[in-house]
mmCIF file of C-alpha atoms in Angstrom:
data_model
loop_
_atom_site.group_PDB
_atom_site.id
_atom_site.type_symbol
_atom_site.label_atom_id
_atom_site.label_comp_id
_atom_site.label_asym_id
_atom_site.label_seq_id
_atom_site.Cartn_x
_atom_site.Cartn_y
_atom_site.Cartn_z
ATOM 1 C CA MET A 1132 112.423 12.971 -57.632
ATOM 2 C CA ALA A 1133 109.175 12.064 -59.366
ATOM 3 C CA ARG A 1134 108.334 8.400 -59.432
ATOM 4 C CA THR A 1135 107.361 6.752 -62.715
ATOM 5 C CA PHE A 1136 104.809 3.934 -62.692
ATOM 6 C CA THR A 1137 105.329 1.338 -65.411
ATOM 7 C CA ASP A 1138 102.362 -0.867 -64.504
ATOM 8 C CA ILE A 1139 98.927 -0.061 -63.093
ATOM 9 C CA SER A 1140 99.505 -2.630 -60.368
ATOM 10 C CA ASP A 1141 102.372 -0.490 -59.092
ATOM 11 C CA ILE A 1142 99.993 2.401 -58.250
ATOM 12 C CA PRO A 1143 99.252 2.365 -54.492
ATOM 13 C CA ALA A 1144 95.614 1.962 -53.548
ATOM 14 C CA PRO A 1145 93.910 5.077 -52.181
ATOM 15 C CA PRO A 1146 93.615 5.157 -48.404
ATOM 16 C CA GLU A 1147 90.450 3.620 -47.014
ATOM 17 C CA GLU A 1148 87.792 6.184 -46.054
ATOM 18 C CA VAL A 1149 87.745 6.821 -42.323
ATOM 19 C CA ARG A 1150 84.714 8.274 -40.580
ATOM 20 C CA ILE A 1151 85.632 11.033 -38.155
ATOM 21 C CA PRO A 1152 84.124 10.126 -34.780
ATOM 22 C CA VAL A 1153 81.651 12.570 -33.296
ATOM 23 C CA GLN A 1154 82.756 14.389 -30.173
ATOM 24 C CA ALA A 1155 81.049 15.945 -27.208
ATOM 25 C CA ILE A 1156 80.711 19.703 -27.600
ATOM 26 C CA ARG A 1157 81.159 21.591 -24.380
ATOM 27 C CA GLY A 1158 77.859 22.935 -23.108
ATOM 28 C CA ARG A 1159 75.791 21.125 -25.734
ATOM 29 C CA GLY A 1160 73.764 17.932 -25.635
ATOM 30 C CA ALA A 1161 73.875 16.986 -29.319
ATOM 31 C CA ALA A 1162 77.225 16.182 -30.898
ATOM 32 C CA SER A 1163 76.332 17.065 -34.484
ATOM 33 C CA THR A 1164 74.008 18.971 -36.770
ATOM 34 C CA LEU A 1165 72.043 15.905 -37.760
ATOM 35 C CA ALA A 1166 70.109 16.306 -41.007
ATOM 36 C CA HIS A 1167 66.368 16.594 -40.481
ATOM 37 C CA ARG A 1168 63.856 14.300 -42.152
ATOM 38 C CA PHE A 1169 62.869 16.843 -44.817
ATOM 39 C CA ALA A 1170 66.431 17.562 -45.944
ATOM 40 C CA ARG A 1171 67.294 16.686 -49.537
ATOM 41 C CA ASP A 1172 70.997 16.234 -48.875
ATOM 42 C CA VAL A 1173 72.690 14.361 -46.062
ATOM 43 C CA ARG A 1174 76.365 15.052 -45.407
ATOM 44 C CA GLU A 1175 78.742 12.977 -43.315
ATOM 45 C CA VAL A 1176 82.205 14.050 -42.214
ATOM 46 C CA ALA A 1177 84.956 11.710 -43.386
ATOM 47 C CA ASP A 1178 88.757 11.868 -43.327
ATOM 48 C CA ASP A 1179 90.105 11.722 -46.886
ATOM 49 C CA GLY A 1180 93.717 12.026 -45.762
ATOM 50 C CA TRP A 1181 94.265 15.489 -47.188
ATOM 51 C CA GLY A 1182 93.455 17.504 -44.094
ATOM 52 C CA GLN A 1183 96.618 16.703 -42.152
ATOM 53 C CA SER A 1184 100.232 15.728 -42.503
ATOM 54 C CA PRO A 1185 101.392 12.102 -42.272
ATOM 55 C CA GLY A 1186 101.515 10.922 -38.681
ATOM 56 C CA GLU A 1187 99.183 13.704 -37.535
ATOM 57 C CA SER A 1188 96.048 11.552 -37.399
ATOM 58 C CA GLU A 1189 96.847 9.934 -34.076
ATOM 59 C CA GLY A 1190 95.048 11.744 -31.299
ATOM 60 C CA ALA A 1191 93.391 14.165 -33.702
ATOM 61 C CA GLY A 1192 89.977 13.030 -32.549
ATOM 62 C CA ASP A 1193 90.792 14.035 -28.983
ATOM 63 C CA ALA A 1194 90.735 17.771 -29.669
ATOM 64 C CA PRO A 1195 87.694 19.498 -28.158
ATOM 65 C CA ALA A 1196 85.027 20.475 -30.660
ATOM 66 C CA THR A 1197 84.496 24.189 -31.243
ATOM 67 C CA PRO A 1198 81.726 25.666 -29.052
ATOM 68 C CA THR A 1199 78.641 26.769 -30.934
ATOM 69 C CA ALA A 1200 77.058 30.138 -30.169
ATOM 70 C CA THR A 1201 73.338 30.533 -29.493
ATOM 71 C CA ARG A 1202 71.241 32.681 -31.817
ATOM 72 C CA VAL A 1203 67.788 33.984 -30.912
ATOM 73 C CA GLN A 1204 65.360 34.821 -33.701
ATOM 74 C CA PHE A 1205 62.014 36.525 -33.219
ATOM 75 C CA GLU A 1206 58.802 35.171 -34.645
ATOM 76 C CA THR A 1207 55.391 36.774 -34.927
ATOM 77 C CA ALA A 1208 53.207 33.841 -33.947
ATOM 78 C CA ARG A 1209 49.698 33.319 -35.289
ATOM 79 C CA SER A 1210 48.269 31.527 -32.252
ATOM 80 C CA ALA A 1211 49.123 30.999 -28.602
ATOM 81 C CA LEU A 1212 47.046 28.121 -27.259
ATOM 82 C CA CYS A 1213 47.634 24.633 -28.589
ATOM 83 C CA ALA A 1214 44.883 22.053 -28.012
ATOM 84 C CA ASN A 1215 45.778 18.569 -26.867
ATOM 85 C CA ASP A 1216 43.477 15.591 -27.201
ATOM 86 C CA SER A 1217 45.926 12.990 -25.893
ATOM 87 C CA PRO A 1218 44.348 10.983 -23.056
ATOM 88 C CA ASP A 1219 47.792 10.352 -21.532
ATOM 89 C CA ILE A 1220 48.491 14.049 -20.775
ATOM 90 C CA PHE A 1221 46.861 15.784 -17.803
ATOM 91 C CA PHE A 1222 46.343 19.214 -19.429
ATOM 92 C CA GLU A 1223 44.106 20.092 -22.358
ATOM 93 C CA LEU A 1224 45.769 23.300 -23.583
ATOM 94 C CA SER A 1225 49.365 24.457 -23.684
ATOM 95 C CA VAL A 1226 51.290 27.576 -24.589
ATOM 96 C CA ASN A 1227 54.985 27.648 -25.451
ATOM 97 C CA PRO A 1228 56.788 30.988 -25.745
ATOM 98 C CA TYR A 1229 59.889 29.446 -27.352
ATOM 99 C CA ARG A 1230 60.737 26.962 -30.092
ATOM 100 C CA GLY A 1231 63.999 25.166 -29.495
ATOM 101 C CA CYS A 1232 65.653 25.050 -26.084
ATOM 102 C CA GLU A 1233 69.143 26.026 -25.012
ATOM 103 C CA HIS A 1234 69.089 23.516 -22.157
ATOM 104 C CA GLY A 1235 70.047 20.952 -24.795
ATOM 105 C CA CYS A 1236 68.489 17.886 -23.159
ATOM 106 C CA ILE A 1237 69.447 15.041 -25.464
ATOM 107 C CA TYR A 1238 66.233 13.103 -24.804
ATOM 108 C CA CYS A 1239 63.831 15.992 -25.543
ATOM 109 C CA TYR A 1240 60.856 14.747 -27.545
ATOM 110 C CA ALA A 1241 60.375 18.270 -28.988
ATOM 111 C CA ARG A 1242 63.642 18.142 -30.956
ATOM 112 C CA PRO A 1243 62.021 16.778 -34.159
ATOM 113 C CA THR A 1244 59.703 19.819 -34.304
ATOM 114 C CA HIS A 1245 62.689 21.926 -35.394
ATOM 115 C CA SER A 1246 62.616 20.037 -38.691
ATOM 116 C CA TYR A 1247 59.495 21.986 -39.670
ATOM 117 C CA LEU A 1248 61.608 25.149 -39.482
ATOM 118 C CA ASN A 1249 64.300 23.635 -41.751
ATOM 119 C CA PHE A 1250 66.611 23.343 -38.755
ATOM 120 C CA SER A 1251 68.448 20.319 -37.458
ATOM 121 C CA PRO A 1252 66.944 18.572 -34.413
ATOM 122 C CA GLY A 1253 70.542 18.241 -33.266
ATOM 123 C CA LEU A 1254 72.688 21.289 -32.571
ATOM 124 C CA ASP A 1255 70.237 23.690 -34.235
ATOM 125 C CA PHE A 1256 67.532 22.805 -31.714
ATOM 126 C CA GLU A 1257 69.689 24.094 -28.871
ATOM 127 C CA THR A 1258 71.456 26.931 -30.706
ATOM 128 C CA GLN A 1259 68.729 28.363 -32.966
ATOM 129 C CA ILE A 1260 66.051 29.575 -30.546
ATOM 130 C CA ILE A 1261 62.792 31.031 -31.866
ATOM 131 C CA ALA A 1262 61.115 33.526 -29.521
ATOM 132 C CA LYS A 1263 57.420 34.259 -30.085
ATOM 133 C CA GLN A 1264 57.569 37.976 -29.445
ATOM 134 C CA ASN A 1265 53.787 38.522 -29.501
ATOM 135 C CA ILE A 1266 52.792 35.482 -27.453
ATOM 136 C CA ALA A 1267 51.340 37.398 -24.482
ATOM 137 C CA GLN A 1268 49.164 39.596 -26.708
ATOM 138 C CA LEU A 1269 47.920 36.530 -28.577
ATOM 139 C CA LEU A 1270 47.056 34.737 -25.359
ATOM 140 C CA ARG A 1271 45.148 37.757 -24.116
ATOM 141 C CA SER A 1272 43.155 37.868 -27.352
ATOM 142 C CA GLU A 1273 42.392 34.144 -27.339
ATOM 143 C CA LEU A 1274 41.221 34.140 -23.720
ATOM 144 C CA CYS A 1275 38.849 36.986 -24.567
ATOM 145 C CA ALA A 1276 37.287 35.138 -27.504
ATOM 146 C CA PRO A 1277 33.517 34.645 -26.941
ATOM 147 C CA ARG A 1278 33.684 30.916 -27.577
ATOM 148 C CA TYR A 1279 36.639 30.246 -25.287
ATOM 149 C CA VAL A 1280 35.894 27.797 -22.455
ATOM 150 C CA PRO A 1281 38.458 27.652 -19.621
ATOM 151 C CA ARG A 1282 40.433 24.406 -19.458
ATOM 152 C CA LEU A 1283 43.646 23.260 -17.842
ATOM 153 C CA VAL A 1284 46.568 25.150 -19.397
ATOM 154 C CA ASN A 1285 50.240 24.244 -19.114
ATOM 155 C CA ILE A 1286 53.027 26.717 -19.883
ATOM 156 C CA GLY A 1287 56.201 25.198 -21.314
ATOM 157 C CA SER A 1288 54.949 21.741 -22.208
ATOM 158 C CA ALA A 1289 57.267 21.346 -25.221
ATOM 159 C CA THR A 1290 60.337 23.483 -24.543
ATOM 160 C CA ASP A 1291 61.387 25.030 -21.249
ATOM 161 C CA CYS A 1292 59.649 28.331 -20.584
ATOM 162 C CA TYR A 1293 62.529 29.427 -18.319
ATOM 163 C CA GLN A 1294 65.470 28.678 -20.583
ATOM 164 C CA PRO A 1295 68.354 31.220 -20.397
ATOM 165 C CA VAL A 1296 66.946 33.740 -22.900
ATOM 166 C CA GLU A 1297 63.878 34.234 -20.678
ATOM 167 C CA ARG A 1298 66.023 36.341 -18.350
ATOM 168 C CA GLU A 1299 66.094 39.100 -20.956
ATOM 169 C CA LEU A 1300 62.912 38.567 -22.959
ATOM 170 C CA LYS A 1301 60.481 37.807 -20.090
ATOM 171 C CA LEU A 1302 57.933 36.198 -22.414
ATOM 172 C CA THR A 1303 56.921 33.651 -19.779
ATOM 173 C CA ARG A 1304 56.430 36.395 -17.225
ATOM 174 C CA GLY A 1305 54.160 38.154 -19.710
ATOM 175 C CA LEU A 1306 52.064 34.986 -20.068
ATOM 176 C CA ILE A 1307 51.722 34.670 -16.287
ATOM 177 C CA GLU A 1308 50.592 38.291 -16.064
ATOM 178 C CA VAL A 1309 47.856 37.613 -18.643
ATOM 179 C CA MET A 1310 46.704 34.531 -16.723
ATOM 180 C CA ARG A 1311 46.696 36.550 -13.508
ATOM 181 C CA ASP A 1312 44.658 39.352 -15.056
ATOM 182 C CA ALA A 1313 42.077 36.871 -16.359
ATOM 183 C CA ARG A 1314 42.106 34.765 -13.176
ATOM 184 C CA HIS A 1315 42.818 31.736 -15.315
ATOM 185 C CA PRO A 1316 44.473 28.734 -13.615
ATOM 186 C CA PHE A 1317 47.639 27.259 -15.113
ATOM 187 C CA SER A 1318 50.577 24.999 -14.378
ATOM 188 C CA LEU A 1319 54.119 25.227 -15.651
ATOM 189 C CA ILE A 1320 57.012 22.811 -15.851
ATOM 190 C CA THR A 1321 60.704 23.682 -15.880
ATOM 191 C CA LYS A 1322 64.263 22.567 -15.134
ATOM 192 C CA SER A 1323 65.370 26.118 -14.383
ATOM 193 C CA SER A 1324 65.831 28.075 -11.194
ATOM 194 C CA GLY A 1325 64.635 31.091 -13.194
ATOM 195 C CA VAL A 1326 61.093 30.377 -12.047
ATOM 196 C CA GLU A 1327 62.061 31.856 -8.667
ATOM 197 C CA ARG A 1328 62.191 35.290 -10.321
ATOM 198 C CA ASP A 1329 58.419 35.191 -10.746
ATOM 199 C CA LEU A 1330 57.524 34.242 -7.191
ATOM 200 C CA ASP A 1331 55.952 37.664 -6.775
ATOM 201 C CA LEU A 1332 53.322 36.582 -9.322
ATOM 202 C CA LEU A 1333 53.096 32.888 -8.482
ATOM 203 C CA VAL A 1334 52.622 33.156 -4.707
ATOM 204 C CA PRO A 1335 49.334 35.126 -4.710
ATOM 205 C CA LEU A 1336 48.028 33.047 -7.625
ATOM 206 C CA ALA A 1337 48.831 29.821 -5.802
ATOM 207 C CA ALA A 1338 46.966 31.109 -2.740
ATOM 208 C CA GLN A 1339 43.887 31.455 -4.964
ATOM 209 C CA ARG A 1340 44.351 27.955 -6.438
ATOM 210 C CA LEU A 1341 45.332 29.406 -9.793
ATOM 211 C CA ALA A 1342 48.935 28.173 -10.173
ATOM 212 C CA ALA A 1343 51.073 25.061 -9.693
ATOM 213 C CA VAL A 1344 54.682 24.328 -10.663
ATOM 214 C CA TYR A 1345 56.476 21.102 -11.573
ATOM 215 C CA VAL A 1346 60.266 20.823 -11.562
ATOM 216 C CA THR A 1347 61.975 18.101 -13.588
ATOM 217 C CA ILE A 1348 64.864 16.225 -11.985
ATOM 218 C CA THR A 1349 66.003 13.201 -13.964
ATOM 219 C CA THR A 1350 68.978 12.309 -11.773
ATOM 220 C CA LEU A 1351 70.996 13.516 -8.791
ATOM 221 C CA ASP A 1352 74.235 12.575 -10.562
ATOM 222 C CA ALA A 1353 75.742 15.939 -11.532
ATOM 223 C CA THR A 1354 78.154 14.402 -14.063
ATOM 224 C CA LEU A 1355 75.364 12.582 -15.867
ATOM 225 C CA ALA A 1356 73.117 15.657 -15.775
ATOM 226 C CA ARG A 1357 75.884 17.790 -17.288
ATOM 227 C CA ARG A 1358 76.173 15.361 -20.208
ATOM 228 C CA MET A 1359 72.451 14.808 -20.649
ATOM 229 C CA GLU A 1360 71.040 18.298 -19.848
ATOM 230 C CA PRO A 1361 74.118 20.515 -20.284
ATOM 231 C CA ARG A 1362 72.595 23.973 -19.809
ATOM 232 C CA ALA A 1363 69.812 23.178 -17.380
ATOM 233 C CA ALA A 1364 70.239 23.941 -13.685
ATOM 234 C CA ALA A 1365 72.298 21.425 -11.707
ATOM 235 C CA PRO A 1366 70.270 18.811 -9.780
ATOM 236 C CA HIS A 1367 71.060 20.322 -6.377
ATOM 237 C CA ARG A 1368 69.986 23.744 -7.676
ATOM 238 C CA ARG A 1369 66.631 22.350 -8.814
ATOM 239 C CA LEU A 1370 66.097 20.926 -5.336
ATOM 240 C CA ARG A 1371 66.677 24.411 -3.939
ATOM 241 C CA THR A 1372 64.065 25.714 -6.372
ATOM 242 C CA ILE A 1373 61.549 23.151 -5.120
ATOM 243 C CA ARG A 1374 62.276 24.251 -1.564
ATOM 244 C CA ALA A 1375 61.897 27.948 -2.432
ATOM 245 C CA LEU A 1376 58.555 27.328 -4.135
ATOM 246 C CA ALA A 1377 57.220 25.118 -1.343
ATOM 247 C CA GLU A 1378 58.261 27.523 1.412
ATOM 248 C CA ALA A 1379 56.533 30.361 -0.471
ATOM 249 C CA GLY A 1380 53.292 28.381 -0.565
ATOM 250 C CA VAL A 1381 53.309 27.393 -4.249
ATOM 251 C CA PRO A 1382 52.099 23.813 -4.896
ATOM 252 C CA VAL A 1383 55.129 22.062 -6.359
ATOM 253 C CA GLY A 1384 55.636 18.608 -7.797
ATOM 254 C CA VAL A 1385 58.602 16.765 -9.262
ATOM 255 C CA SER A 1386 58.895 15.116 -12.650
ATOM 256 C CA VAL A 1387 61.372 12.251 -12.862
ATOM 257 C CA ALA A 1388 60.947 12.011 -16.612
ATOM 258 C CA PRO A 1389 62.171 10.409 -18.682
ATOM 259 C CA GLN A 1390 63.341 7.175 -17.168
ATOM 260 C CA ILE A 1391 66.212 5.871 -19.325
ATOM 261 C CA PRO A 1392 67.257 2.226 -18.857
ATOM 262 C CA PHE A 1393 70.806 1.760 -17.509
ATOM 263 C CA ILE A 1394 71.353 5.564 -17.568
ATOM 264 C CA THR A 1395 69.045 7.096 -14.939
ATOM 265 C CA ASP A 1396 69.013 4.565 -12.130
ATOM 266 C CA ASP A 1397 68.397 6.712 -9.037
ATOM 267 C CA MET A 1398 64.664 7.401 -9.308
ATOM 268 C CA GLU A 1399 64.020 6.504 -5.664
ATOM 269 C CA GLN A 1400 66.736 8.865 -4.440
ATOM 270 C CA VAL A 1401 65.419 11.700 -6.629
ATOM 271 C CA LEU A 1402 61.891 11.265 -5.283
ATOM 272 C CA GLU A 1403 63.106 11.241 -1.690
ATOM 273 C CA ALA A 1404 65.256 14.342 -2.156
ATOM 274 C CA ALA A 1405 62.380 16.172 -3.845
ATOM 275 C CA ARG A 1406 59.973 15.177 -1.067
ATOM 276 C CA ASP A 1407 62.425 16.422 1.543
ATOM 277 C CA ALA A 1408 62.657 19.725 -0.353
ATOM 278 C CA GLY A 1409 58.879 20.177 -0.280
ATOM 279 C CA ALA A 1410 57.418 18.427 -3.341
ATOM 280 C CA LYS A 1411 53.982 16.936 -2.720
ATOM 281 C CA SER A 1412 53.408 15.148 -6.018
ATOM 282 C CA ALA A 1413 55.391 13.321 -8.666
ATOM 283 C CA PHE A 1414 55.081 11.795 -12.116
ATOM 284 C CA TYR A 1415 57.298 10.057 -14.645
ATOM 285 C CA THR A 1416 57.463 8.923 -18.254
ATOM 286 C CA VAL A 1417 59.799 6.534 -20.024
ATOM 287 C CA LEU A 1418 62.184 7.518 -22.795
ATOM 288 C CA ARG A 1419 60.524 7.850 -26.179
ATOM 289 C CA LEU A 1420 62.428 8.464 -29.389
ATOM 290 C CA PRO A 1421 60.232 9.803 -32.214
ATOM 291 C CA TRP A 1422 61.619 10.607 -35.653
ATOM 292 C CA GLU A 1423 65.212 11.959 -35.677
ATOM 293 C CA LEU A 1424 65.520 11.683 -31.909
ATOM 294 C CA ASP A 1425 66.304 7.996 -32.338
ATOM 295 C CA ALA A 1426 69.506 8.684 -34.290
ATOM 296 C CA LEU A 1427 70.439 11.608 -32.026
ATOM 297 C CA PHE A 1428 70.155 9.562 -28.867
ATOM 298 C CA ARG A 1429 72.120 6.678 -30.381
ATOM 299 C CA GLU A 1430 74.838 9.163 -31.329
ATOM 300 C CA TRP A 1431 74.885 10.537 -27.774
ATOM 301 C CA LEU A 1432 75.264 7.031 -26.374
ATOM 302 C CA GLN A 1433 78.215 6.332 -28.672
ATOM 303 C CA VAL A 1434 79.905 9.536 -27.505
ATOM 304 C CA HIS A 1435 79.338 9.111 -23.761
ATOM 305 C CA TYR A 1436 78.407 5.480 -23.033
ATOM 306 C CA PRO A 1437 79.533 3.318 -25.979
ATOM 307 C CA GLN A 1438 79.977 0.171 -23.871
ATOM 308 C CA ARG A 1439 76.326 0.087 -22.845
ATOM 309 C CA ALA A 1440 74.733 1.609 -25.960
ATOM 310 C CA ALA A 1441 73.413 -1.666 -27.384
ATOM 311 C CA ARG A 1442 72.017 -2.729 -24.024
ATOM 312 C CA VAL A 1443 70.236 0.612 -23.517
ATOM 313 C CA MET A 1444 68.621 0.534 -26.949
ATOM 314 C CA ALA A 1445 67.517 -3.077 -26.539
ATOM 315 C CA ARG A 1446 65.781 -2.181 -23.290
ATOM 316 C CA VAL A 1447 64.130 0.855 -24.898
ATOM 317 C CA GLN A 1448 62.683 -1.510 -27.468
ATOM 318 C CA ASP A 1449 61.422 -3.704 -24.615
ATOM 319 C CA LEU A 1450 59.724 -0.697 -23.023
ATOM 320 C CA HIS A 1451 57.711 -0.027 -26.145
ATOM 321 C CA HIS A 1452 56.789 -3.673 -26.719
ATOM 322 C CA LEU A 1453 57.928 -3.914 -30.327
ATOM 323 C CA SER A 1454 57.507 -6.995 -32.460
ATOM 324 C CA ASP A 1455 60.478 -9.043 -33.657
ATOM 325 C CA ALA A 1456 60.076 -7.606 -37.153
ATOM 326 C CA GLU A 1457 60.046 -4.035 -35.786
ATOM 327 C CA ARG A 1458 63.142 -4.759 -33.703
ATOM 328 C CA ARG A 1459 65.005 -6.148 -36.713
ATOM 329 C CA ALA A 1460 64.056 -2.996 -38.616
ATOM 330 C CA GLY A 1461 65.613 -0.920 -35.841
ATOM 331 C CA LYS A 1462 62.373 0.643 -34.604
ATOM 332 C CA THR A 1463 62.526 1.880 -31.006
ATOM 333 C CA TYR A 1464 59.295 3.762 -30.425
ATOM 334 C CA ASN A 1465 55.573 3.029 -30.398
ATOM 335 C CA SER A 1466 53.468 6.211 -30.541
ATOM 336 C CA ASP A 1467 50.257 4.570 -29.333
ATOM 337 C CA PHE A 1468 48.499 6.932 -26.879
ATOM 338 C CA ALA A 1469 47.775 4.103 -24.460
ATOM 339 C CA THR A 1470 51.378 3.030 -23.952
ATOM 340 C CA ARG A 1471 53.833 5.663 -25.213
ATOM 341 C CA MET A 1472 54.301 7.525 -21.904
ATOM 342 C CA LYS A 1473 54.742 4.618 -19.480
ATOM 343 C CA GLY A 1474 55.620 1.774 -21.844
ATOM 344 C CA THR A 1475 54.391 -1.781 -21.588
ATOM 345 C CA GLY A 1476 55.836 -5.172 -20.769
ATOM 346 C CA LEU A 1477 57.980 -6.529 -17.957
ATOM 347 C CA TRP A 1478 60.492 -3.682 -17.831
ATOM 348 C CA ALA A 1479 57.761 -1.037 -17.907
ATOM 349 C CA ASP A 1480 55.951 -2.882 -15.098
ATOM 350 C CA LEU A 1481 59.139 -2.849 -13.026
ATOM 351 C CA VAL A 1482 59.554 0.920 -13.441
ATOM 352 C CA ARG A 1483 55.882 1.439 -12.610
ATOM 353 C CA GLN A 1484 56.157 -0.649 -9.438
ATOM 354 C CA ARG A 1485 59.314 1.138 -8.324
ATOM 355 C CA PHE A 1486 57.676 4.518 -8.804
ATOM 356 C CA ALA A 1487 54.390 3.591 -7.116
ATOM 357 C CA SER A 1488 55.979 1.927 -4.097
ATOM 358 C CA THR A 1489 58.405 4.800 -3.559
ATOM 359 C CA CYS A 1490 55.610 7.384 -3.768
ATOM 360 C CA ARG A 1491 53.561 5.423 -1.225
ATOM 361 C CA LYS A 1492 56.525 5.178 1.116
ATOM 362 C CA LEU A 1493 57.286 8.907 0.842
ATOM 363 C CA GLY A 1494 53.669 10.092 0.956
ATOM 364 C CA LEU A 1495 53.734 11.635 -2.511
ATOM 365 C CA ASN A 1496 50.567 12.045 -4.585
ATOM 366 C CA ARG A 1497 48.281 11.690 -1.572
ATOM 367 C CA GLU A 1498 46.651 15.040 -2.261
ATOM 368 C CA ARG A 1499 45.789 16.183 -5.753
ATOM 369 C CA VAL A 1500 46.235 19.841 -6.598
ATOM 370 C CA GLU A 1501 42.877 21.117 -7.842
ATOM 371 C CA LEU A 1502 43.127 24.362 -9.774
ATOM 372 C CA ASP A 1503 39.949 26.445 -9.828
ATOM 373 C CA LEU A 1504 38.550 27.049 -13.322
ATOM 374 C CA GLY A 1505 35.515 28.812 -11.863
ATOM 375 C CA GLN A 1506 37.402 32.041 -11.186
ATOM 376 C CA PHE A 1507 38.028 32.785 -14.874
ATOM 377 C CA ARG A 1508 36.929 36.336 -15.723
ATOM 378 C CA PRO A 1509 37.805 37.207 -19.371
ATOM 379 C CA GLY A 1510 36.156 40.610 -19.044
ATOM 380 C CA LEU A 1511 38.973 41.718 -16.760
ATOM 381 C CA LEU A 1512 41.347 41.544 -19.721
ATOM 382 C CA THR A 1513 39.349 44.218 -21.545
ATOM 383 C CA GLY A 1514 38.954 46.529 -18.582
ATOM 384 C CA GLN A 1515 35.531 45.390 -17.469
ATOM 385 C CA THR A 1516 34.917 45.283 -13.741
ATOM 386 C CA SER A 1517 33.544 42.217 -11.997
ATOM 387 C CA LEU A 1518 30.608 42.001 -9.591
ATOM 388 C CA PHE A 1519 32.185 38.965 -7.893
#
């Protein structure tokens, strides 16, 4: 029977708006398609009470989120080499065959670059992968340019050059072949065991001081790694990759970056395990959260570590030595070249001391890998023979 209201006060108030909590998505680092900084509209999911029957709301948030498929799009790039004038980075040039990365590392500083493509730095970054189909041809052309002067080149400085799609596309392998043909030295950094596929190229180049590899291991905790780097190789598998490279004669180092307060707390154990596997050098950075990465990382903390989220973010602010006004405004990152990588202040000093003392104890970084720029022969790329 229909109910008749005789007074406006008899009309029940509408239910209070309830925000639907974000959930972990299996195999993904980000929990949502966060709007990028150029978006005109920002949408938030809320429960208006119409999507379910009465009594159905309890436990509804426990259902696993729907997995998101990965899409690969091809791009015809206009340039290959990217110059870097940052004094806090050891290489001067870089080349990245992919934009976006399926590894889905929640802390990746390259996530905000997806905003320039009108994609979300969240789920889109790890599900909408852009492959630069002509990258090897571009690199060949740029190395042959009359004005080109050989400098240290790193492959995969922004996104992983051995992410899953590399198995089929082999863009990174094509870049290595160009570097080999020109006798140009290079380094590469990865979290993937896929680099072992290219040992046939890397071993002879390493013997000529033309190649070095760095493998990133943030933690030995497999559960944490699965949450933080969901589609990267497991920590123990990366250690096997270090061993395979070292035994083949390829100079290999370990990156324990980034260091995240109260999340990654086993730096010493990672360094020791990497040394035992054959790594001869190591480096680290602290967590930095530019642009949308700040909100993404906060969201990830609320999904996986809500009890310590406030403490983690407060320590991140300490690392970047922010003023009281900047802290009150919620700022968490200082992009100053002099301090952004290692941080500053008491907490940064503690991390620095831990790293330095552990490296001394383990004998890491005693010998610097010197790649030989003097062997560069651009004429070999055009079929010219060399007298040397």
